Coordinates of C-alpha atoms in Angstrom, one line a residue:
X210 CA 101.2 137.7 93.4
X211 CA 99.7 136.4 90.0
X212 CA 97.3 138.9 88.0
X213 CA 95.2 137.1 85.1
X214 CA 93.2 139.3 82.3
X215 CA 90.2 136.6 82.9
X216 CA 89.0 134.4 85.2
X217 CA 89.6 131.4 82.8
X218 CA 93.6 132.3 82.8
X219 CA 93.4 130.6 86.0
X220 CA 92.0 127.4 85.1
X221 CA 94.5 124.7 85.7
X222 CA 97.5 125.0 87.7
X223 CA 96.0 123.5 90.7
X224 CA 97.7 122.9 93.8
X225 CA 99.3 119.9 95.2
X226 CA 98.7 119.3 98.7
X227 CA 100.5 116.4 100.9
X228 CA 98.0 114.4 103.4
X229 CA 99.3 114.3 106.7
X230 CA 96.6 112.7 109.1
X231 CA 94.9 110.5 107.9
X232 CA 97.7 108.3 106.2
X233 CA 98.9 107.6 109.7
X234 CA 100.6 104.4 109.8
X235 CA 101.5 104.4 105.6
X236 CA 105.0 104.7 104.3
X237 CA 104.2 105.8 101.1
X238 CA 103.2 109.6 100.8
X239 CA 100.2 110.5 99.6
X240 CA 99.1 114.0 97.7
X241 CA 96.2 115.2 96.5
X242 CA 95.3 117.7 93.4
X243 CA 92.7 119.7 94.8
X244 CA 90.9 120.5 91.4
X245 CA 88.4 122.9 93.8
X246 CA 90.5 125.5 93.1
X247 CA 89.8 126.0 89.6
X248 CA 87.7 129.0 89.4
X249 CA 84.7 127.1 88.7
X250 CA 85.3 124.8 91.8
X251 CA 85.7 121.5 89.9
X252 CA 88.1 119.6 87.5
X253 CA 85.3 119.7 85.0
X254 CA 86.9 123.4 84.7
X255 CA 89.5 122.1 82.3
X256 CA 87.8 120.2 79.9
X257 CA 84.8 123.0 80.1
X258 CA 87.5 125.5 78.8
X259 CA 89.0 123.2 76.2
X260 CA 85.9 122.0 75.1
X261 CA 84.5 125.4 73.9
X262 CA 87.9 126.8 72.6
X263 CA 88.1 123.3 70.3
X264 CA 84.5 124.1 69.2
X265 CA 85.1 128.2 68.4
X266 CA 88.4 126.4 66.5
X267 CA 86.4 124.0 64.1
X268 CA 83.3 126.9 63.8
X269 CA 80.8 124.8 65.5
X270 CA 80.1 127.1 68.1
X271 CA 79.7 130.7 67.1
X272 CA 79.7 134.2 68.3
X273 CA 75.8 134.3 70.0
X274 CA 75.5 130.9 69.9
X275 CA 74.1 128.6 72.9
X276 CA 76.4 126.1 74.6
X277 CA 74.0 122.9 75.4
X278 CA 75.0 119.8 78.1
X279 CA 73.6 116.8 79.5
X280 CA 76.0 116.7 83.2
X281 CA 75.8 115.7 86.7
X282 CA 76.7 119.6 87.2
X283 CA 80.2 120.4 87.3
X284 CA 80.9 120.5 83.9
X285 CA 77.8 122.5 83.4
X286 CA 78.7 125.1 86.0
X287 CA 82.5 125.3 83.9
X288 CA 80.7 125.4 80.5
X289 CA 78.3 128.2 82.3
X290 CA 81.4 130.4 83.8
X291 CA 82.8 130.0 80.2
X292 CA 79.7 130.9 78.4
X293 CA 79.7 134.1 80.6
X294 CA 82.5 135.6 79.7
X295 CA 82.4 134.6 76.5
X296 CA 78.6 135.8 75.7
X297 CA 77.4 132.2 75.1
X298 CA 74.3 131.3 76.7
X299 CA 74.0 127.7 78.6
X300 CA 71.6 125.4 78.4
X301 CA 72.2 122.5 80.8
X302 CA 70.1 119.4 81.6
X303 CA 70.4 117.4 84.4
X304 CA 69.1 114.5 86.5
X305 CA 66.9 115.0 89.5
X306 CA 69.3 113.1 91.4
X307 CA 72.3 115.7 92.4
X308 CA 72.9 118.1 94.7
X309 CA 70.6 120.8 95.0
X310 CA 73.7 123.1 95.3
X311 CA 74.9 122.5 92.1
X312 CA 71.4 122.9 91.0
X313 CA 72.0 127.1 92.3
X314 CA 75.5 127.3 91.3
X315 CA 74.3 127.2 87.2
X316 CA 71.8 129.2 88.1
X317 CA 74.1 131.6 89.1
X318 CA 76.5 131.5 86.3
X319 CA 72.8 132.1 84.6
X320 CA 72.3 128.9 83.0
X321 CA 68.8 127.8 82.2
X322 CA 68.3 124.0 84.2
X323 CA 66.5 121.7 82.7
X324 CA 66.1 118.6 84.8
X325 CA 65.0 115.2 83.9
X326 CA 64.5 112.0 85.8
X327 CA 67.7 110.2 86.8
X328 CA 66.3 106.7 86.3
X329 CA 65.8 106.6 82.7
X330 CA 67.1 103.7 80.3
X331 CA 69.7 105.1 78.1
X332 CA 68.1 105.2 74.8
X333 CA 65.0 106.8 76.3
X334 CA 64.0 110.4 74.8
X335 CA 64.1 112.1 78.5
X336 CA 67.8 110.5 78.8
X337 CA 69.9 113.3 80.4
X338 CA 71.9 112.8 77.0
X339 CA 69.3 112.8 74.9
X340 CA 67.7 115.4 76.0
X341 CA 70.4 117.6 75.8
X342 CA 71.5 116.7 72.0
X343 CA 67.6 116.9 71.1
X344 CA 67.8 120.6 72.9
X345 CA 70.9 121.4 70.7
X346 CA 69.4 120.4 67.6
X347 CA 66.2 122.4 68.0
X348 CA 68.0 125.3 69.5
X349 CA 69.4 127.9 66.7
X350 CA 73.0 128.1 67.4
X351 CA 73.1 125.2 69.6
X352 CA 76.1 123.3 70.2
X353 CA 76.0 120.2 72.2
X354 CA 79.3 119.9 74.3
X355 CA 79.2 116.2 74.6
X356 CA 81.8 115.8 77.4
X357 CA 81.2 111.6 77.2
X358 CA 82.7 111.3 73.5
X359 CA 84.5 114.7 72.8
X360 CA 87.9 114.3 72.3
X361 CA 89.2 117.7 73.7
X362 CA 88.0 116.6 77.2
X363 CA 90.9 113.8 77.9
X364 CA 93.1 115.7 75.4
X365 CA 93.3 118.8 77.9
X366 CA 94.5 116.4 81.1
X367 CA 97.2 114.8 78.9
X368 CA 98.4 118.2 78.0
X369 CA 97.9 119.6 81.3
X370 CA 96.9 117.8 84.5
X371 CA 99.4 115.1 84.0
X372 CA 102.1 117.2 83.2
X373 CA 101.9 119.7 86.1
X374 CA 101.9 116.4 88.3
X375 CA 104.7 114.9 86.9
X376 CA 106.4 118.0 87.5
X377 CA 105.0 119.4 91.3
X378 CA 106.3 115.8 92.6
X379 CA 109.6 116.3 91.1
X380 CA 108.9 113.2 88.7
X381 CA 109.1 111.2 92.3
X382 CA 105.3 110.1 91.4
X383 CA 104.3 106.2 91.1
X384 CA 100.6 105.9 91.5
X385 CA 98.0 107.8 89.7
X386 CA 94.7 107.3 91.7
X387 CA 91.1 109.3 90.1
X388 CA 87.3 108.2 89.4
X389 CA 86.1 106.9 86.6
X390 CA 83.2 109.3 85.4
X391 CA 83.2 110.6 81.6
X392 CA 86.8 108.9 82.1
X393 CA 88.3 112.1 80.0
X394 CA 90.2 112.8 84.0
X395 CA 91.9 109.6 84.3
X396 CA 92.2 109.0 80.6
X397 CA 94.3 111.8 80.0
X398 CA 96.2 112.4 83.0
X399 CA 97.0 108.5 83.1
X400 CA 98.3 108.6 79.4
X401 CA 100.9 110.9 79.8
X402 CA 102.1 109.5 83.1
X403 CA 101.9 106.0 81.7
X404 CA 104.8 107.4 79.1
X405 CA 106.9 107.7 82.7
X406 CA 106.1 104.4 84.1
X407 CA 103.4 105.8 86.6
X408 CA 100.5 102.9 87.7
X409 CA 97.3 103.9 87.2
X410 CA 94.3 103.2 89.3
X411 CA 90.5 103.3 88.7
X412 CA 88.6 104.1 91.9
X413 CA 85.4 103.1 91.2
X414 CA 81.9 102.6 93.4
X415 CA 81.2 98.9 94.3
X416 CA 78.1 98.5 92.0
X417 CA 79.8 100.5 89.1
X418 CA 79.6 98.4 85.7
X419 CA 83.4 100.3 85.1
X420 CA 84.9 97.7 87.6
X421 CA 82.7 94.9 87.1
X422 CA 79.5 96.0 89.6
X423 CA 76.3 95.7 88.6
X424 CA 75.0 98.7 87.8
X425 CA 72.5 99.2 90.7
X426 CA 72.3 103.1 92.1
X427 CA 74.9 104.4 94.4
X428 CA 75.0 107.9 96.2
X429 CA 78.2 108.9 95.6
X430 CA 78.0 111.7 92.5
X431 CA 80.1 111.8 89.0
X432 CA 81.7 108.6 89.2
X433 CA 81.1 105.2 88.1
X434 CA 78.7 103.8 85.6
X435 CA 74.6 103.4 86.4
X436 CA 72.7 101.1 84.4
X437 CA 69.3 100.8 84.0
X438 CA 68.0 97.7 84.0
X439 CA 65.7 98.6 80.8
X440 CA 68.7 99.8 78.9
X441 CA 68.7 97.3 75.8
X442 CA 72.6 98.6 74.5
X443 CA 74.7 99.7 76.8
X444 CA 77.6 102.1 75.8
X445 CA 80.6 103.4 77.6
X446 CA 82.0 106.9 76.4
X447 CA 84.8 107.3 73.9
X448 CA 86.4 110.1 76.0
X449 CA 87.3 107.1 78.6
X450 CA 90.0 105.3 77.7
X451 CA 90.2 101.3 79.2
X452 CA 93.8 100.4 78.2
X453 CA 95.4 103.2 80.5
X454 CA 94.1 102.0 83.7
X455 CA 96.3 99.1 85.2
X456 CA 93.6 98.0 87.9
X457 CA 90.2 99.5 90.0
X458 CA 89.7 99.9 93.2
X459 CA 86.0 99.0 94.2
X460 CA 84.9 101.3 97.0
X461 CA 81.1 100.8 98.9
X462 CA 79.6 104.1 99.5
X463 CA 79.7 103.8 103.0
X464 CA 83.9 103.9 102.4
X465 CA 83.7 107.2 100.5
X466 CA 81.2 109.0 102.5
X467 CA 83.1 109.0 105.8
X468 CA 86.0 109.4 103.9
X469 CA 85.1 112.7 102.5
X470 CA 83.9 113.8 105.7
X471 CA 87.6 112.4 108.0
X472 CA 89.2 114.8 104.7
X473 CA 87.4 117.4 106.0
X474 CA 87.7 117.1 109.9
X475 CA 91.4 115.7 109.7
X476 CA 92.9 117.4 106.6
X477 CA 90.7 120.6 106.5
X478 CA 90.1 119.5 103.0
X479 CA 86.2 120.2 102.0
X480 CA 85.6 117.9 99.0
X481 CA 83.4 116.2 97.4
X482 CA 82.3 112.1 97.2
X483 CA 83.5 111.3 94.4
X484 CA 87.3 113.0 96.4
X485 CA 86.2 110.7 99.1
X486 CA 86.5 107.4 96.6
X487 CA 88.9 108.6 94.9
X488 CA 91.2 109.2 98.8
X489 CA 89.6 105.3 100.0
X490 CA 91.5 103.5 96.8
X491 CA 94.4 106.0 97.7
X492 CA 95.0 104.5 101.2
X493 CA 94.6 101.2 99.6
X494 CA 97.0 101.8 97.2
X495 CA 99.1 103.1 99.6
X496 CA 98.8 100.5 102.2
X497 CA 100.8 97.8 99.7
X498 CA 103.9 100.6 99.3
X499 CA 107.2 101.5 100.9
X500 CA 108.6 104.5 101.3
X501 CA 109.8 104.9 97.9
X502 CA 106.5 105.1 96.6
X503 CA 104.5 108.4 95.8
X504 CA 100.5 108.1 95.4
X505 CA 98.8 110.8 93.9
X506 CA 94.8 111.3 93.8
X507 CA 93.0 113.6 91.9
X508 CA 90.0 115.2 94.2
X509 CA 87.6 116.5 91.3
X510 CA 85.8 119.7 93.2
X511 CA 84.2 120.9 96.4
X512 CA 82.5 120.2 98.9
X513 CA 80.8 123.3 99.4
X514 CA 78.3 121.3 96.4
X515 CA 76.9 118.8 98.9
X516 CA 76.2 120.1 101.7
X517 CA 73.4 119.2 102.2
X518 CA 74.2 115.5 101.6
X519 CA 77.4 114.3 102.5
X520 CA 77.6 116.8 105.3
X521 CA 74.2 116.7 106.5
X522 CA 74.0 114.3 109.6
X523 CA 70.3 113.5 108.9
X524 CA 70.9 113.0 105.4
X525 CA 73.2 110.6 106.3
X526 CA 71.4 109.0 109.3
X527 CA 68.6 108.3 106.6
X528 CA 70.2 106.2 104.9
X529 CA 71.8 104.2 107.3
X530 CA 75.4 105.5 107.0
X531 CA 75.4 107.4 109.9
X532 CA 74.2 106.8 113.8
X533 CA 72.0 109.5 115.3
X534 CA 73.5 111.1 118.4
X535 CA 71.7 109.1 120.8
X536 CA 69.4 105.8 120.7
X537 CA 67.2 103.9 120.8
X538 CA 68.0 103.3 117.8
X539 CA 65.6 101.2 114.7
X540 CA 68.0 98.9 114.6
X541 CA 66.9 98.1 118.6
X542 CA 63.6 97.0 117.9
X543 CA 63.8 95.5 113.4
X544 CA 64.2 92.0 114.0
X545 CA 67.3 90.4 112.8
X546 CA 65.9 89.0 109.2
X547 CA 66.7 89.5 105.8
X548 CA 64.8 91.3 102.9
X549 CA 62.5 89.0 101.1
X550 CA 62.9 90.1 97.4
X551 CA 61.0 89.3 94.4
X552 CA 61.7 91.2 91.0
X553 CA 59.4 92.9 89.2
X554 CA 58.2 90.6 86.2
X555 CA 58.3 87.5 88.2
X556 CA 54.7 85.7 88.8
X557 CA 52.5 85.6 92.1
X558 CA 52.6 81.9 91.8
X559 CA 56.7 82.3 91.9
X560 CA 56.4 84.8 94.8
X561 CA 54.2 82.4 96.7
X562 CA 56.3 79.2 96.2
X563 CA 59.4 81.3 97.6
X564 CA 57.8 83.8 100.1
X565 CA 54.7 81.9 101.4
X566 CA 54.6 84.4 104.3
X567 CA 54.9 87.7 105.1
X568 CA 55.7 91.1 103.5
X569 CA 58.0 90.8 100.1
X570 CA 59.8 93.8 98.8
X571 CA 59.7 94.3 94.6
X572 CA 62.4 95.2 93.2
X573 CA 63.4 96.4 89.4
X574 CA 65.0 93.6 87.6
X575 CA 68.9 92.9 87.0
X576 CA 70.8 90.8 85.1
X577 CA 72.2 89.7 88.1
X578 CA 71.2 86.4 90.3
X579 CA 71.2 88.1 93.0
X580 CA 68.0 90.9 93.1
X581 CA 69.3 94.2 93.9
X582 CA 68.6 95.6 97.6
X583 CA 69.4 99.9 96.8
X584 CA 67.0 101.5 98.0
X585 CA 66.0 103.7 94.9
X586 CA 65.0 100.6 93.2
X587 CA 62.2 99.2 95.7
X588 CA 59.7 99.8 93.5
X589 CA 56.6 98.3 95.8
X590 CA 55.7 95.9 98.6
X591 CA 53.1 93.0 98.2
X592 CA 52.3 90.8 101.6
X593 CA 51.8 87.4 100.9
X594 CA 48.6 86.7 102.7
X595 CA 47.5 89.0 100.5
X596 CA 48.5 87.5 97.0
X597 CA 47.5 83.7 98.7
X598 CA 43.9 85.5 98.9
X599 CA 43.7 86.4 95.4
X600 CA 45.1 83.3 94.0
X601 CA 42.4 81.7 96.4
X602 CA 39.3 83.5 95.0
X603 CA 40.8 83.5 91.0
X604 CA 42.9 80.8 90.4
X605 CA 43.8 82.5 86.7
X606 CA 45.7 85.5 88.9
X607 CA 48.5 83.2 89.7
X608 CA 50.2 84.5 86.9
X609 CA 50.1 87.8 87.0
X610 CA 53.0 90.3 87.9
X611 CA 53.6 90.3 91.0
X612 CA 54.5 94.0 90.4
X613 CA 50.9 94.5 89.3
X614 CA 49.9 94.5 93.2
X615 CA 52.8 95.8 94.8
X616 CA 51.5 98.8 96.6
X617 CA 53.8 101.8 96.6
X618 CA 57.6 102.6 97.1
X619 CA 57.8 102.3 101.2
X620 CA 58.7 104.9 103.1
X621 CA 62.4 104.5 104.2
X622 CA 64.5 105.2 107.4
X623 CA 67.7 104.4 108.3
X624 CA 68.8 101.6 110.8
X625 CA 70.6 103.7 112.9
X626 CA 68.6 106.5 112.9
X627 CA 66.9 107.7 117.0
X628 CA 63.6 105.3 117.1
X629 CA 61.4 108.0 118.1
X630 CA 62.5 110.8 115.4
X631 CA 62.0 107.7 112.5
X632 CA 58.6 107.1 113.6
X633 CA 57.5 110.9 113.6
X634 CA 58.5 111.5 110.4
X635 CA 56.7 109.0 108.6
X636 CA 53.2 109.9 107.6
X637 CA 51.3 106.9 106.2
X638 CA 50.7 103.6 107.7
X639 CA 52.6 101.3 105.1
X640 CA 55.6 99.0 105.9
X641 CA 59.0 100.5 106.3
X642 CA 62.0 99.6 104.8
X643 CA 65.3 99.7 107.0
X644 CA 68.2 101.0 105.1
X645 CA 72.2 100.3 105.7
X646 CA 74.6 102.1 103.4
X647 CA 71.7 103.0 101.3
X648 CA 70.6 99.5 100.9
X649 CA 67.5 97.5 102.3
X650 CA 68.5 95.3 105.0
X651 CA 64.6 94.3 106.0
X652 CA 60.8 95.1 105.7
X653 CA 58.7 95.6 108.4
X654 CA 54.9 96.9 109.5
X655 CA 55.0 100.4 110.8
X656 CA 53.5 98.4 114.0
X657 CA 57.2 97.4 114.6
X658 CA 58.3 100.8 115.1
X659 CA 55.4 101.6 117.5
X660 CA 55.5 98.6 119.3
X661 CA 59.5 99.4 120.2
X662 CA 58.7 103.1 121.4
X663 CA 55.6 101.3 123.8
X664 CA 58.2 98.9 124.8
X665 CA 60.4 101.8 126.1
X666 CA 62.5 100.9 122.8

């Protein structure tokens, strides 16, 4: 049996485990490297570790010092197990957005949270990023980690995750399969296996900018690339490295979540969403292989970190990924239409001469032609009779914002969610957006709702 003198000795070293279920019908084999089993439960483990050693190296971080990071959580929960042992204290900053187990993992390591909205424009002060490098400035003995452009986070997966794959498949491997987050995972890893002729592939959410999305929200935590539509300069970080990855798969949300949860039901593997994408783009891979072939994907942590999301049923059902157990469902009694869409910044005059009739959803503004229908960024709801109304009694209005008298964000339920449990939970009598995968499908009057339970639904 191994004995370590810390906890930290057993960072790394993670096991490789063969999927057996799931891959049925696929002649390639597939493993995953369950990064979970790092002490700190995640693969951020590994760069947590390398990142502080690299900074008590170069004297930037010093005996009493603070340890400061801007993260999704992971990496803060491995800088806070470090920081423990160590004597450092953690600061960590984090958007509103994640888990709220993660949220009472740092706490337990005794890190002080700090949390900050998740919908910020990149150069804005309250940026998760900024936030955190403006905390280590003002902080005496602060040190920002900067896992997005500090080079000791790929370094440590060249010099350590790669190899142990390269050797636990006997060299046998051909596909390297991870997410794209601060890209230091794939980066790494993918550069020393690229030196043995190993194909490396991004798996990447659908709307992530990484593989050519458009940057609209997605639900699926630590991967990919938001971007907010106010962000002037976008930048990518320096610890990810493009020219290693030989192609992406683009996974919808819907594709990773049910993922994770057949790992867990048919593999007995409790991981994460970001495991989930990274197992979808492995079973793609795999599908286009023979026999010879060996696909390995890197699942970054636990899934003991999002329970209540990815395992939660009405989590789930809320969003219109999952069906309730029994009907009638939303979906029974929503008319078949789509979501009439106008983005914020357009005119009531435009709104009018596209949407002469009925209730219009406002969105936040993308580059993209085509307005964005995630849920997050529904930013209002204007009805047209309405707007015809004021444009009727002040002729000047008609080119106003339409955003300007957009009521509030709608209340949301899923499409597949039990008719009567939707309509008990909602609390106001404003229209109701009906969610797929996350995403609005249509807008309706709470009346529609009411009218299907009187109908029997």
């Amino acid at each position: 049996m191994t004995v370590h003198e810390s906890v930290l000795d057993a960072v790394g070293g993670t096991p490789l485990f063969r999927l057996n279920r799931i891959t049925a019908g696929l002649t390639a084999a597939v493993y995953v490297k369950v990064e979970f089993a790092n002490p700190g439960g995640s693969v951020k483990d590994r760069a947590a570790l390398a990142m502080v050693r690299e900074a008590e190296r170069l004297g930037d971080l010093q005996p009493g010092g603070v340890i400061v990071e801007g993260t999704s959580g992971n990496t803060g929960i491995g800088l806070a197990m470090v920081g423990a042992l160590h004597g450092y204290r953690t600061i960590v900053v984090v958007p509103d957005t994640i888990a709220r187990e993660k949220i009472a993992l740092l706490r337990a390591y005794g890190a002080q949270v700090v949390p900050t909205s998740g919908k910020l424009p990149r150069d804005h002060p309250a940026h998760v990023n900024n936030m955190a490098r403006r905390i280590a400035a003002e902080t005496p003995g602060g040190w920002h980690a900067n896992q997005y452009d500090n080079p000791a986070n790929p370094r440590i997966h060249e010099l350590t995750t790669g190899p142990e794959i390269w050797e636990q498949t006997g060299g046998r491997i051909t596909h390297l399969v991870a997410g794209v987050g601060t890209g230091g995972t794939i980066s790494g890893t993918g550069r020393y296996l690229k030196q043995h002729g190993v194909s490396v592939v991004g798996a990447d959410p659908a709307t992530s900018v990484y593989s050519g999305g458009d940057g609209s929200p997605y639900f699926v935590e630590s991967i990919g690339h938001f971007v907010h539509p106010a962000t002037v300069t976008d930048t990518w970080p320096l610890s990810y490295d493009q020219g290693v990855i030989d192609r992406f798969e683009r996974i919808p949300d819907r594709e990773s979540l049910l993922t994770t949860r057949r790992l867990a039901r048919e593999e007995g593997l409790l991981v994460g969403g970001s495991a989930g994408t990274a197992v979808a783009a492995a079973l793609r891979v795999a599908a286009e292989l023979g026999p010879e072939h060996l696909v390995v994907a890197i699942l970054p942590d636990s899934g003991r970190s999002y329970l209540s999301k990815y395992f939660d049923d009405d989590w789930m059902t809320r969003l219109g990924f999952l069906d309730a157990a029994d009907g009638p469902y939303v979906r029974d009694v929503v008319p078949e239409r789509g979501l009439a869409v106008a983005h914020s910044g357009h005119t009531v005059a435009a709104v009018l001469d596209t949407r002469p009739e009925g209730l219009v959803a406002v969105v936040t503004p993308r580059k993209s032609d085509d307005p964005t229908r995630s849920a997050p960024e529904v930013l209002g709801v204007v009805d047209a009779a309405a707007l015809h109304a004021l444009v009727a009694a002040d002729p000047g209005r008609a080119d106003d914002d339409v955003a300007v008298h957009a009521g509030p964000a709608p209340a949301a339920v899923g499409a597949g969610e039990n008719l009567a449990e939707a309509r008990g939970r909602l609390t106001d009598e404003g229209p109701v957006l009906v969610l797929v995968d996350g995403r609005a499908v249509t807008l309706v009057p709470r009346s529609a709702l009411e009218q299907g339970l009187a109908a029997g639904g």
